[in-house]
Amino acid sequence: MKLKIAVLPGDGIGPEVINESQKILEAIAQRFDHSFEFESASVGAIAIDKFGNPLPEKTLALCKRSDAILFGAIGDPKYDNDPSAKVRPEQGLLALRKELGLFANIRPLTAYDKLTDQSPLKEHIIKGVDITIFRELTGGIYFGEKSLSQNEEVATDLCSYSKYEIERVAKLAFQAAQSRNNKLTLVDKANVLETSRLWRKQIALMAKDYPEVAVDYLFVDNAAMQLILNPKQFDVILTENMFGDILSDEASVIAGSIGLLASASIGNDNALFEPIHGSYPQAKELNIANPIASILSSAMLLDHFNLTEEANMIREAVEIAIQHEATTPDLNQTKPFSTEQVGEFIRQFILEENQINFEYLEIGQSTII
Ligand code: IPM
Ligand code: MN
């Protein structure tokens, strides 16, 4: 298959993790005889520095003419600590999602047996957890009208949803539930919010078309607690933009590191693949960031084009890396691998017909910092 992939490394650890996932995609192309063409462009704080715009025209144009986008991370502390900044790196990602109509953000969560001791939660609670979160991505409070009064003492962010916006993401979530364990949980705040009541009404209506899917409804405060108390009760979680943002970070605690969680942002004409983590500026250029979330995002990219065998091979390679502790310091406190070494181990597994390179494993574990 021929694919043109836009590469947007962004800020902080973005370039380092993207480097590894691009290498993995190149290895897949080589092994399966595909032709993937990569072209990079700036986004985020780095684009503000260079062009005064977190999403330069050129970057957007590249994304529009590409088949898929591989996205690194966005954000810089110099903006986080300056609430009066008029231009912010995050606007680049939000504008990209909106411009490309990436309305569904899919965030899978797997608890690897090998890593249960990395989570602060008890093993019997998290062992075997397998959840997919469907987060609505182009609506809600993120994109509603904003205002700041003249005296700068009152601010508003409008939360709005239409039936159409709810329906299109819900359809994907119902279909995912059908292909998984036939359970869908809508997370909302319908006891307080009008938008949540619209979500509930719409989901109840659609549930009739998916009789085999068991649907339940949870208020977001309770859902936040249930995720920690008994995450195994969940199969597919469907929720609005901001609740999905918050709950997916919380859910990553189950996996043991936020550096493991990938995502796909899907629209009708475009698709973007990014780790759920941020730019982790403290780790920038230290070669310690976990590249697995980005690598698993590239597996989701392959899934999107029905390259299932290829995607599964990446996931298998990641599992082998985890199994053999070829992992970065967030998961491996005794003999950590560097970002590059984790990527290289996974790459070699793919290129060497799924053979584990034990020699490299030893080298990896002895040469680190
Ligand atoms: C995410 C991030 C973004 C979001 C930020 C960087 C705008 O936290 O993708 O989860 O809030 O959606
Ligand atoms: Mn987030």
mmCIF file with all atom_site columns, C-alpha atoms in Angstrom, residues 141 144-150 152-158:
data_model
loop_
_atom_site.group_PDB
_atom_site.id
_atom_site.type_symbol
_atom_site.label_atom_id
_atom_site.label_alt_id
_atom_site.label_comp_id
_atom_site.label_asym_id
_atom_site.label_entity_id
_atom_site.label_seq_id
_atom_site.pdbx_PDB_ins_code
_atom_site.Cartn_x
_atom_site.Cartn_y
_atom_site.Cartn_z
_atom_site.occupancy
_atom_site.B_iso_or_equiv
_atom_site.pdbx_formal_charge
_atom_site.auth_seq_id
_atom_site.auth_comp_id
_atom_site.auth_asym_id
_atom_site.auth_atom_id
_atom_site.pdbx_PDB_model_num
ATOM 1  C CA . ILE A 1 141 ? -16.671 23.223 26.247 1.00 0.00 ? 141 ILE A CA 1
ATOM 2  C CA . GLY A 1 144 ? -17.858 26.724 22.638 1.00 0.00 ? 144 GLY A CA 1
ATOM 3  C CA . GLU A 1 145 ? -17.845 30.505 22.606 1.00 0.00 ? 145 GLU A CA 1
ATOM 4  C CA . LYS A 1 146 ? -15.444 31.999 25.134 1.00 0.00 ? 146 LYS A CA 1
ATOM 5  C CA . SER A 1 147 ? -15.563 35.386 26.770 1.00 0.00 ? 147 SER A CA 1
ATOM 6  C CA . LEU A 1 148 ? -13.679 37.549 29.204 1.00 0.00 ? 148 LEU A CA 1
ATOM 7  C CA . SER A 1 149 ? -15.343 40.648 30.584 1.00 0.00 ? 149 SER A CA 1
ATOM 8  C CA . GLN A 1 150 ? -13.729 44.016 30.053 1.00 0.00 ? 150 GLN A CA 1
ATOM 9  C CA . GLU A 1 152 ? -11.214 40.741 33.237 1.00 0.00 ? 152 GLU A CA 1
ATOM 10 C CA . GLU A 1 153 ? -13.121 39.564 36.280 1.00 0.00 ? 153 GLU A CA 1
ATOM 11 C CA . VAL A 1 154 ? -15.670 37.280 34.628 1.00 0.00 ? 154 VAL A CA 1
ATOM 12 C CA . ALA A 1 155 ? -15.018 34.580 32.058 1.00 0.00 ? 155 ALA A CA 1
ATOM 13 C CA . THR A 1 156 ? -17.221 32.038 30.288 1.00 0.00 ? 156 THR A CA 1
ATOM 14 C CA . ASP A 1 157 ? -16.764 28.898 28.198 1.00 0.00 ? 157 ASP A CA 1
ATOM 15 C CA . LEU A 1 158 ? -19.896 27.644 26.525 1.00 0.00 ? 158 LEU A CA 1
#
